[in-house]
PDB file of C-alpha atoms in Angstrom:
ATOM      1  CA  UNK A   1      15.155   2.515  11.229  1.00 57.00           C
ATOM      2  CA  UNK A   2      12.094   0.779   8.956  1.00 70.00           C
ATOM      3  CA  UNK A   3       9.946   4.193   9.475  1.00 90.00           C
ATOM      4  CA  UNK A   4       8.613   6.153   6.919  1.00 95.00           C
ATOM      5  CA  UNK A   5       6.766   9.727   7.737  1.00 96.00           C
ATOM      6  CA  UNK A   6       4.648  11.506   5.144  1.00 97.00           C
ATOM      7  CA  UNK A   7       3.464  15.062   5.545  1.00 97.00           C
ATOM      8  CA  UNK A   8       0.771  16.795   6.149  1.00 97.00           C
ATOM      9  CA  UNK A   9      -1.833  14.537   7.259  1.00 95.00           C
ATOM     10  CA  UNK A  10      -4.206  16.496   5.632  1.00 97.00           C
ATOM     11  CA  UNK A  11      -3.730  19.086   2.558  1.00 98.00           C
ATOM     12  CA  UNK A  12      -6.203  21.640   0.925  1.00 98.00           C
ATOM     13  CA  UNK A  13      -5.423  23.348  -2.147  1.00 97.00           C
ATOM     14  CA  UNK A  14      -6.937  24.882  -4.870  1.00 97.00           C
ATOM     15  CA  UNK A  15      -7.748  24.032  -8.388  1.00 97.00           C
ATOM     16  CA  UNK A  16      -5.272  24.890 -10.644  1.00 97.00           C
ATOM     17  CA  UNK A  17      -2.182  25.488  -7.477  1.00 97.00           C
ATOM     18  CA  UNK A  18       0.430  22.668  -7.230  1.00 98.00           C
ATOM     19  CA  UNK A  19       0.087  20.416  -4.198  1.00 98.00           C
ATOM     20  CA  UNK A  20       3.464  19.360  -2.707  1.00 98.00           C
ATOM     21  CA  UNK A  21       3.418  15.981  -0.349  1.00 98.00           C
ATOM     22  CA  UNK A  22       6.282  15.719   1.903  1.00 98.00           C
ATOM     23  CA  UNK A  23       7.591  11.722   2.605  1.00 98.00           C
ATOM     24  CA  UNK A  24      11.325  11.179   4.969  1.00 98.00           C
ATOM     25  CA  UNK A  25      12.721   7.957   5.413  1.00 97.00           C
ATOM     26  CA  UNK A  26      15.184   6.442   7.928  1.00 94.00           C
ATOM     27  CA  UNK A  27      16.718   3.666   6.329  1.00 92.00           C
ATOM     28  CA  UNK A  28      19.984   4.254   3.938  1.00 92.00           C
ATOM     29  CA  UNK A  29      19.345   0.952   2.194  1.00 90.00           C
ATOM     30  CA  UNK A  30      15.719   2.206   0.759  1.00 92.00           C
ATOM     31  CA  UNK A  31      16.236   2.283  -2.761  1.00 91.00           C
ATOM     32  CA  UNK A  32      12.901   2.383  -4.484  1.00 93.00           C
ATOM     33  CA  UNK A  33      10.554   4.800  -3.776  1.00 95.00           C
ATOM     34  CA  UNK A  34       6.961   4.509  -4.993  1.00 95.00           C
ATOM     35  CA  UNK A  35       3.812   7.012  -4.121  1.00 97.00           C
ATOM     36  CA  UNK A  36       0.266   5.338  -4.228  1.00 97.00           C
ATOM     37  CA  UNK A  37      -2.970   7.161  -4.914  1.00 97.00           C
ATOM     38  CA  UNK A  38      -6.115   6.013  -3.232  1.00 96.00           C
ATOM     39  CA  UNK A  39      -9.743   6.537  -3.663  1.00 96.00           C
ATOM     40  CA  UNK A  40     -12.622   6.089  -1.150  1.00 92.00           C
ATOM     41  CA  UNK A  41     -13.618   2.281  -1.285  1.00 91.00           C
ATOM     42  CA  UNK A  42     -10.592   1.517  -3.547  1.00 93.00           C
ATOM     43  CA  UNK A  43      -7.438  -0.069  -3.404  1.00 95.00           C
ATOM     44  CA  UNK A  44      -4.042   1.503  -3.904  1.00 96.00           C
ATOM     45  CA  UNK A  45      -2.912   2.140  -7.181  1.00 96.00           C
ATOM     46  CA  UNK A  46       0.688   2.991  -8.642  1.00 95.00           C
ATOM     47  CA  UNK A  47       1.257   6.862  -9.173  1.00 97.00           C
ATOM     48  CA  UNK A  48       4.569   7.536 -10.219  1.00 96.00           C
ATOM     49  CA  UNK A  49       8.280   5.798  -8.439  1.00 95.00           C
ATOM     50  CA  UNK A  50      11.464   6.618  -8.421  1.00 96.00           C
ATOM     51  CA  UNK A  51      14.907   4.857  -7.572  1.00 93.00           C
ATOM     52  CA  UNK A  52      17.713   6.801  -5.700  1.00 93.00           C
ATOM     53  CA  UNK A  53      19.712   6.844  -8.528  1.00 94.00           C
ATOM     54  CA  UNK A  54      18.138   9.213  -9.818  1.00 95.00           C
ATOM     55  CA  UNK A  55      17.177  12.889  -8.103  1.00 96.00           C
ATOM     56  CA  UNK A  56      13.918  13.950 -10.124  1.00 97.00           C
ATOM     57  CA  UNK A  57      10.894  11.526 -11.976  1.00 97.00           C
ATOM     58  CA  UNK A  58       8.384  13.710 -13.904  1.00 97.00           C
ATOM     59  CA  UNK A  59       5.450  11.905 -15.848  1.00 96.00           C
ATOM     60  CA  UNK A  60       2.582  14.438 -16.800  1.00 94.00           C
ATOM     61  CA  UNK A  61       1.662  16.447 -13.758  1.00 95.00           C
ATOM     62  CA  UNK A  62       3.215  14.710 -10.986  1.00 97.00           C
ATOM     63  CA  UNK A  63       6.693  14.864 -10.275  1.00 98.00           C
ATOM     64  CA  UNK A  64       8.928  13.876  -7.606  1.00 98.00           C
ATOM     65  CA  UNK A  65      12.066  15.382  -6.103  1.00 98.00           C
ATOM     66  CA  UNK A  66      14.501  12.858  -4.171  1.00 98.00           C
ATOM     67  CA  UNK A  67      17.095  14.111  -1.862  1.00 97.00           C
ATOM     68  CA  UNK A  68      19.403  11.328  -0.515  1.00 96.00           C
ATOM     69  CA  UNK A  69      21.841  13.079   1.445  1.00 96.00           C
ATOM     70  CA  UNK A  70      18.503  14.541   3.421  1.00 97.00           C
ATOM     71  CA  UNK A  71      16.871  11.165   3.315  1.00 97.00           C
ATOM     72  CA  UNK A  72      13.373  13.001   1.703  1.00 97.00           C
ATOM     73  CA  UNK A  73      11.383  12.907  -0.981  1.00 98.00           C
ATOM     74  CA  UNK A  74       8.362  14.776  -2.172  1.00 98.00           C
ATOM     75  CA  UNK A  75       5.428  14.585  -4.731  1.00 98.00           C
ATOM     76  CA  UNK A  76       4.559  17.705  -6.215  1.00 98.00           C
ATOM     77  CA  UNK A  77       1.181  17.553  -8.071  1.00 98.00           C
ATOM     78  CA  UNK A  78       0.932  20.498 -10.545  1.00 97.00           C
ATOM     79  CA  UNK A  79      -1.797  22.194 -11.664  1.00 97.00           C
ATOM     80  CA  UNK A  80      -4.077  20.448  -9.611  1.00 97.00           C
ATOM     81  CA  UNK A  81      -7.927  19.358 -10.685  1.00 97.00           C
ATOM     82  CA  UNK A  82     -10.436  18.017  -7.954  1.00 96.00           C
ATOM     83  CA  UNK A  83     -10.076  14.389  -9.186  1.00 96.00           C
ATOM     84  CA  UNK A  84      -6.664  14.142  -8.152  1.00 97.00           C
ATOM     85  CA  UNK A  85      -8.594  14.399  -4.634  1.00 98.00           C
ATOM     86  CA  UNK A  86      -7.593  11.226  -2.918  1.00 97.00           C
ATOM     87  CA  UNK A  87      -5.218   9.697  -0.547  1.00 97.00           C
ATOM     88  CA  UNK A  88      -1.196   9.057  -1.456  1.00 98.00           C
ATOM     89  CA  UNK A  89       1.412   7.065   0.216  1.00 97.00           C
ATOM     90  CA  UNK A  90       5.174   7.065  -0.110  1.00 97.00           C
ATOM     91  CA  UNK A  91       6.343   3.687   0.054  1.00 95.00           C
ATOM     92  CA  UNK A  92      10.172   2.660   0.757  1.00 94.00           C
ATOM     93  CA  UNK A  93      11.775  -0.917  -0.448  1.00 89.00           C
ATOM     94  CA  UNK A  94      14.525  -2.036  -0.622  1.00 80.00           C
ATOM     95  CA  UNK A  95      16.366  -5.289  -2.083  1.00 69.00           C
ATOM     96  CA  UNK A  96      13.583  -7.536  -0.228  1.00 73.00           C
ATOM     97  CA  UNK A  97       9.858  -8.371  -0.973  1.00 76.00           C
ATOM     98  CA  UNK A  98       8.623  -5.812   1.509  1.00 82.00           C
ATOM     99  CA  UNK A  99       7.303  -2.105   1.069  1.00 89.00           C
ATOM    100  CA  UNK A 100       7.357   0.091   4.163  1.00 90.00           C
ATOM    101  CA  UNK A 101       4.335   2.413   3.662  1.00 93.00           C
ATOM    102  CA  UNK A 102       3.861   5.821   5.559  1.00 94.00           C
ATOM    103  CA  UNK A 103       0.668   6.868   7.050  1.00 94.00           C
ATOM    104  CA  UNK A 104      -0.590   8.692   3.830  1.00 95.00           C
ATOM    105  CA  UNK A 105      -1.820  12.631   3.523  1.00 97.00           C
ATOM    106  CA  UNK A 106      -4.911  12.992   2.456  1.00 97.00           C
ATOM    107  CA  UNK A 107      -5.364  15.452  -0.477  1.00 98.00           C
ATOM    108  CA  UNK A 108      -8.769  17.865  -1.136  1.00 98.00           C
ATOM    109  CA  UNK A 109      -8.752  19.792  -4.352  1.00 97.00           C
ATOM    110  CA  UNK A 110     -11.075  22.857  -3.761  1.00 96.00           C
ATOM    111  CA  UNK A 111     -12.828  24.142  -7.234  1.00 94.00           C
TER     112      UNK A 111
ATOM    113  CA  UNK B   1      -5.118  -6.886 -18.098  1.00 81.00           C
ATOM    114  CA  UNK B   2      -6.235  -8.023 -15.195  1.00 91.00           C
ATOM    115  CA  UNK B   3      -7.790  -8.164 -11.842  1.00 95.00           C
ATOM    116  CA  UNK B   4      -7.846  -8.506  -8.225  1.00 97.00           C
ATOM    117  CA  UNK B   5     -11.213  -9.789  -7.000  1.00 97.00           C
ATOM    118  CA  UNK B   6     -11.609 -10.064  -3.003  1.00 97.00           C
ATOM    119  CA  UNK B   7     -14.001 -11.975  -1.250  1.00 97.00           C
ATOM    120  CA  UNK B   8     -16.336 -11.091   0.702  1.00 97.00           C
ATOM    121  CA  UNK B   9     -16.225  -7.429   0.310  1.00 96.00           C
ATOM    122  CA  UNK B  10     -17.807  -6.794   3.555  1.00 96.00           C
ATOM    123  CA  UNK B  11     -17.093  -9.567   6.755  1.00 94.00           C
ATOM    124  CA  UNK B  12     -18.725  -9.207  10.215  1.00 93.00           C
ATOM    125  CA  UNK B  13     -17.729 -11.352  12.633  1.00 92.00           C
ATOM    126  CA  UNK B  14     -18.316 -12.670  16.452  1.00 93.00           C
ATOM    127  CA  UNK B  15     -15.140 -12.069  18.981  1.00 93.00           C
ATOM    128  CA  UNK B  16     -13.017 -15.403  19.223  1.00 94.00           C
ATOM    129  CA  UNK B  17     -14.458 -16.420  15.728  1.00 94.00           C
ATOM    130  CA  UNK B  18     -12.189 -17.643  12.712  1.00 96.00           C
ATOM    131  CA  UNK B  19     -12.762 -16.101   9.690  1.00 95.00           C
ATOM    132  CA  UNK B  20     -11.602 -16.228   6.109  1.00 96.00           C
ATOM    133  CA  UNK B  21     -10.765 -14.031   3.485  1.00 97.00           C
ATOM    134  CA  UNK B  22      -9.625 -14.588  -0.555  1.00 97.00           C
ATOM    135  CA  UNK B  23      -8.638 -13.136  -2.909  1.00 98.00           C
ATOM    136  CA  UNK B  24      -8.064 -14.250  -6.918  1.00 97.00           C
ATOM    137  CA  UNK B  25      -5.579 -12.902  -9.385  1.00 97.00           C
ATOM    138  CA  UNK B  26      -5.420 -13.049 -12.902  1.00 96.00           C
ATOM    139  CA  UNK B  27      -2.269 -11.398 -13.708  1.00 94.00           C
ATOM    140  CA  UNK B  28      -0.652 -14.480 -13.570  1.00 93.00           C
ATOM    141  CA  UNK B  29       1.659 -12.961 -11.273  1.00 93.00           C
ATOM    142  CA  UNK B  30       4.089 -14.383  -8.707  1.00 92.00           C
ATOM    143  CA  UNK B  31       3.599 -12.977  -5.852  1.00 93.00           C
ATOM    144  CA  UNK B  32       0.750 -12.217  -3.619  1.00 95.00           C
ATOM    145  CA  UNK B  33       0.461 -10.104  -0.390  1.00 96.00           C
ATOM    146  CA  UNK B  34      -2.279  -9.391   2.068  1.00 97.00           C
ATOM    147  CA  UNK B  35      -1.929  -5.932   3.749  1.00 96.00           C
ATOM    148  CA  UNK B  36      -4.222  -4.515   6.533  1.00 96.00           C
ATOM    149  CA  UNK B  37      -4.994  -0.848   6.872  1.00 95.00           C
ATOM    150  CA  UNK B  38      -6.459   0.589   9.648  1.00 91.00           C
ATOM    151  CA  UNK B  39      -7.774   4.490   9.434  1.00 84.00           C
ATOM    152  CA  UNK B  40      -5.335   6.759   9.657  1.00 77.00           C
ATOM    153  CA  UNK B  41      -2.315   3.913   9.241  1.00 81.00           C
ATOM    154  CA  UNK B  42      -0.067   3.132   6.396  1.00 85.00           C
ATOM    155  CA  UNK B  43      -0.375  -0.733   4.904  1.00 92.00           C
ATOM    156  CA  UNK B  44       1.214  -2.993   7.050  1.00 93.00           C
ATOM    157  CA  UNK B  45       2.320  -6.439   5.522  1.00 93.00           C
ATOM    158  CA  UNK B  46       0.705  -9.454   7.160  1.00 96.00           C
ATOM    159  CA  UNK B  47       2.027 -12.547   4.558  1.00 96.00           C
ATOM    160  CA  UNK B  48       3.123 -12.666   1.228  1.00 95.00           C
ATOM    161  CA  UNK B  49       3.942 -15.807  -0.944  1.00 95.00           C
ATOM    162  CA  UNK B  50       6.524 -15.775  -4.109  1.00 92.00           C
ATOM    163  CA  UNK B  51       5.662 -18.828  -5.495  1.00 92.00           C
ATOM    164  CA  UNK B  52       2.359 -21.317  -5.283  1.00 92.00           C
ATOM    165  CA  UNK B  53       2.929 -22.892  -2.079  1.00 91.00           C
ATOM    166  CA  UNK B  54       5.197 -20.699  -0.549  1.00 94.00           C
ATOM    167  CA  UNK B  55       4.243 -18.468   2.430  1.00 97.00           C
ATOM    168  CA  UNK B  56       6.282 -15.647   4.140  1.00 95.00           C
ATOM    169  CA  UNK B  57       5.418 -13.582   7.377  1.00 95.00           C
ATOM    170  CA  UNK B  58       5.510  -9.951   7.351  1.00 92.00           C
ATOM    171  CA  UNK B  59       5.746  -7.644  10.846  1.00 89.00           C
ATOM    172  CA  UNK B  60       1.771  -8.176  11.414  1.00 93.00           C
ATOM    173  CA  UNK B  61       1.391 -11.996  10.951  1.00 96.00           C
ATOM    174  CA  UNK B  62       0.850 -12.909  14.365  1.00 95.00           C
ATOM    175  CA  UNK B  63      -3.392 -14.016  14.909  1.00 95.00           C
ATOM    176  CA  UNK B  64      -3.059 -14.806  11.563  1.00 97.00           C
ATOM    177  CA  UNK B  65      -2.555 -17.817   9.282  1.00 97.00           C
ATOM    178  CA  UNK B  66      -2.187 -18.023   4.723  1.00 98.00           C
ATOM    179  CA  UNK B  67      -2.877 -20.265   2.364  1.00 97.00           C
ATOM    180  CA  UNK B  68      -1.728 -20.097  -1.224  1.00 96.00           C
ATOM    181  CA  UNK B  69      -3.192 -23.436  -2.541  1.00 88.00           C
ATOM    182  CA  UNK B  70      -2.116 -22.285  -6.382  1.00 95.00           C
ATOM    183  CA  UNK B  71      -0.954 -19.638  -8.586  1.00 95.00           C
ATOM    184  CA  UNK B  72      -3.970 -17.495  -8.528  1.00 96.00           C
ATOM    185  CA  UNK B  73      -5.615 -17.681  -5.396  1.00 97.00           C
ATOM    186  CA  UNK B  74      -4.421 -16.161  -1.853  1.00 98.00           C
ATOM    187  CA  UNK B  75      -6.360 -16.522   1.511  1.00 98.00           C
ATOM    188  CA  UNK B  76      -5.822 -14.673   4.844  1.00 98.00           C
ATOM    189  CA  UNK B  77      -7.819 -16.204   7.862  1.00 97.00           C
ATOM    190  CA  UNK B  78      -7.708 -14.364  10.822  1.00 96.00           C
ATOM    191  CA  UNK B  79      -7.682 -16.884  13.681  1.00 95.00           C
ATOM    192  CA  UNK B  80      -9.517 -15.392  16.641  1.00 94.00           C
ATOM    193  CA  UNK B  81     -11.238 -12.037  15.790  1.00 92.00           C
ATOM    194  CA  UNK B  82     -10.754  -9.409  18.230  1.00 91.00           C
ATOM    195  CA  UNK B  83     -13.548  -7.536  19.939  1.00 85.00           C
ATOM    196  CA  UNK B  84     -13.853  -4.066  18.269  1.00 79.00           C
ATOM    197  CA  UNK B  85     -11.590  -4.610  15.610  1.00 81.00           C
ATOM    198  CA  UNK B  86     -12.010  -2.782  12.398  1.00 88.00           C
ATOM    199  CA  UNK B  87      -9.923  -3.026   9.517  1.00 93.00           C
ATOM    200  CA  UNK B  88      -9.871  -3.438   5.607  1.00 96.00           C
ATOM    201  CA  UNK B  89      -7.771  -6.024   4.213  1.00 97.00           C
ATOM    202  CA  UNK B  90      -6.136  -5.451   0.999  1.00 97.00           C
ATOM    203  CA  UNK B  91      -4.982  -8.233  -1.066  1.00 98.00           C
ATOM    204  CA  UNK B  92      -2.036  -7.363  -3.840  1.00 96.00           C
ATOM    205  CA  UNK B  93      -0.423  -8.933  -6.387  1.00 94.00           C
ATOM    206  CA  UNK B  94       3.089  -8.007  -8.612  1.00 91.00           C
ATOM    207  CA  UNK B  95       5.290  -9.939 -11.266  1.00 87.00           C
ATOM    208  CA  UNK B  96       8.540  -9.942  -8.600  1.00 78.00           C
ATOM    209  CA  UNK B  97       8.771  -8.554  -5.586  1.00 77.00           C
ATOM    210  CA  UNK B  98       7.334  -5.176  -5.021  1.00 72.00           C
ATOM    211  CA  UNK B  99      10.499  -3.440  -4.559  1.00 73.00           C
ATOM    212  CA  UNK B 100      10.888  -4.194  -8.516  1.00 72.00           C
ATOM    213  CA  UNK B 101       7.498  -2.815  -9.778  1.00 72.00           C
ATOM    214  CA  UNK B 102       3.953  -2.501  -9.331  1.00 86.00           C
ATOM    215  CA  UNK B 103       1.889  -3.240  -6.885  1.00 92.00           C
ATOM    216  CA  UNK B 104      -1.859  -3.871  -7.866  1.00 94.00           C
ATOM    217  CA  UNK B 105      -4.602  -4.039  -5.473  1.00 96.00           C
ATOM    218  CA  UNK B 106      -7.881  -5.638  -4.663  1.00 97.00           C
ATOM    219  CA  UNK B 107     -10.489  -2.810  -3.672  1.00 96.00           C
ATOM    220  CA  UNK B 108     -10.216  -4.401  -0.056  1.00 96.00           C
ATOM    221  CA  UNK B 109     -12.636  -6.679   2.276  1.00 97.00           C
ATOM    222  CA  UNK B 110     -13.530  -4.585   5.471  1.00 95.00           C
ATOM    223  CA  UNK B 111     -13.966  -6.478   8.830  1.00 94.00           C
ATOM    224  CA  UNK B 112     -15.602  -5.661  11.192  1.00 93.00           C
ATOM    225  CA  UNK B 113     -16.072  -7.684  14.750  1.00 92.00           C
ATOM    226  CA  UNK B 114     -19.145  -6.689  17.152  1.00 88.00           C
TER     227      UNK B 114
END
């Protein structure tokens, strides 16, 4: 019930294409949905969220579409550049303090 | 703004040992977490504390104990290290609780135990 499931693992794409990151959650009460980008050596940092009031959160490139009926969510990255080359997690909360995180996909831009 | 600063950045330790990790904030934010992440893994929540003083166990607090003396400072000690064990512990801070807003993150303090 507390799982969340990104896909792929792993994700090449070209420069320039749009990158689409697949997250599915189990639990109905998950209302806040935030992706974190990683770097090698870094922490986790804030991306872009979205609450399931709403169906679609743009801000420049990165957008995410949020189906609640289906339970899914994705991240599409577009026009992709090689620094956007990292690690991102979809994250579920709800009304508590926690965050359940999925297991990440790990993203490589190819100039 | 601000920062997460995590001490020590890299922590080798003997099986059965106790060791210690901080981390400082200066956000002057509420609430503190420590996460672990192991390769391939999404964060899972060890403790987090709302207030200074205040201590809550996530699903991954057993073998380990907190410590949030004040506002700004968080520490994780792992109580008996485990043979093998490899991990990086993430410290994280937000204004309320991180289904409300941001996360932000120390760059991490990896263990590892020979």
């Amino acid at each position: 019930q507390q799982q969340v499931r990104q896909s792929p693992q792993s994700l090449t794409v070209w420069e320039g294409e749009t990158a689409i990151l697949n997250c599915s959650y189990e639990n109905s009460a998950f209302d806040y949905f935030p992706w974190y980008q990683q770097f090698p050596g870094e922490g986790p940092a804030l991306l872009i969220a979205i609450r399931s009031v709403s169906d679609k959160k743009e801000d420049g490139g990165f957008t995410i579409f949020f189906n609640k009926r289906e339970k899914n969510l994705s991240l599409h990255i577009k026009d992709s550049q090689p620094g956007d080359s990292a690690t991102y997690f979809c994250a579920a909360g709800d009304s508590n303090y926690q965050l359940i995180w999925g297991s990440g996909t790990k993203l490589i831009i190819k100039p | 703004g601000g920062i997460i600063t995590q001490t020590p950045k890299f922590l080798i330790g003997q099986e059965g040992q106790k060791l210690t990790l901080k981390c400082q904030q200066n956000f002057n934010h509420d609430t503190m977490y420590w996460y672990r992440q192991d390769s391939g893994k999404g964060l899972r929540l060890i403790y987090y504390s709302i207030t200074e003083n205040d201590l809550q166990k996530g699903d991954l607090s057993e073998g380990y104990d907190a410590s949030r003396e004040k506002k700004s400072s968080f520490s994780l000690t792992v109580t008996s290290a485990q043979k093998n064990e490899m991990a990086v512990f993430l410290c994280a801070s937000s204004v309320g609780g991180a289904d409300t807003g941001q996360l932000y993150f120390g760059e991490g303090s990896k263990l590892t135990v020979l």
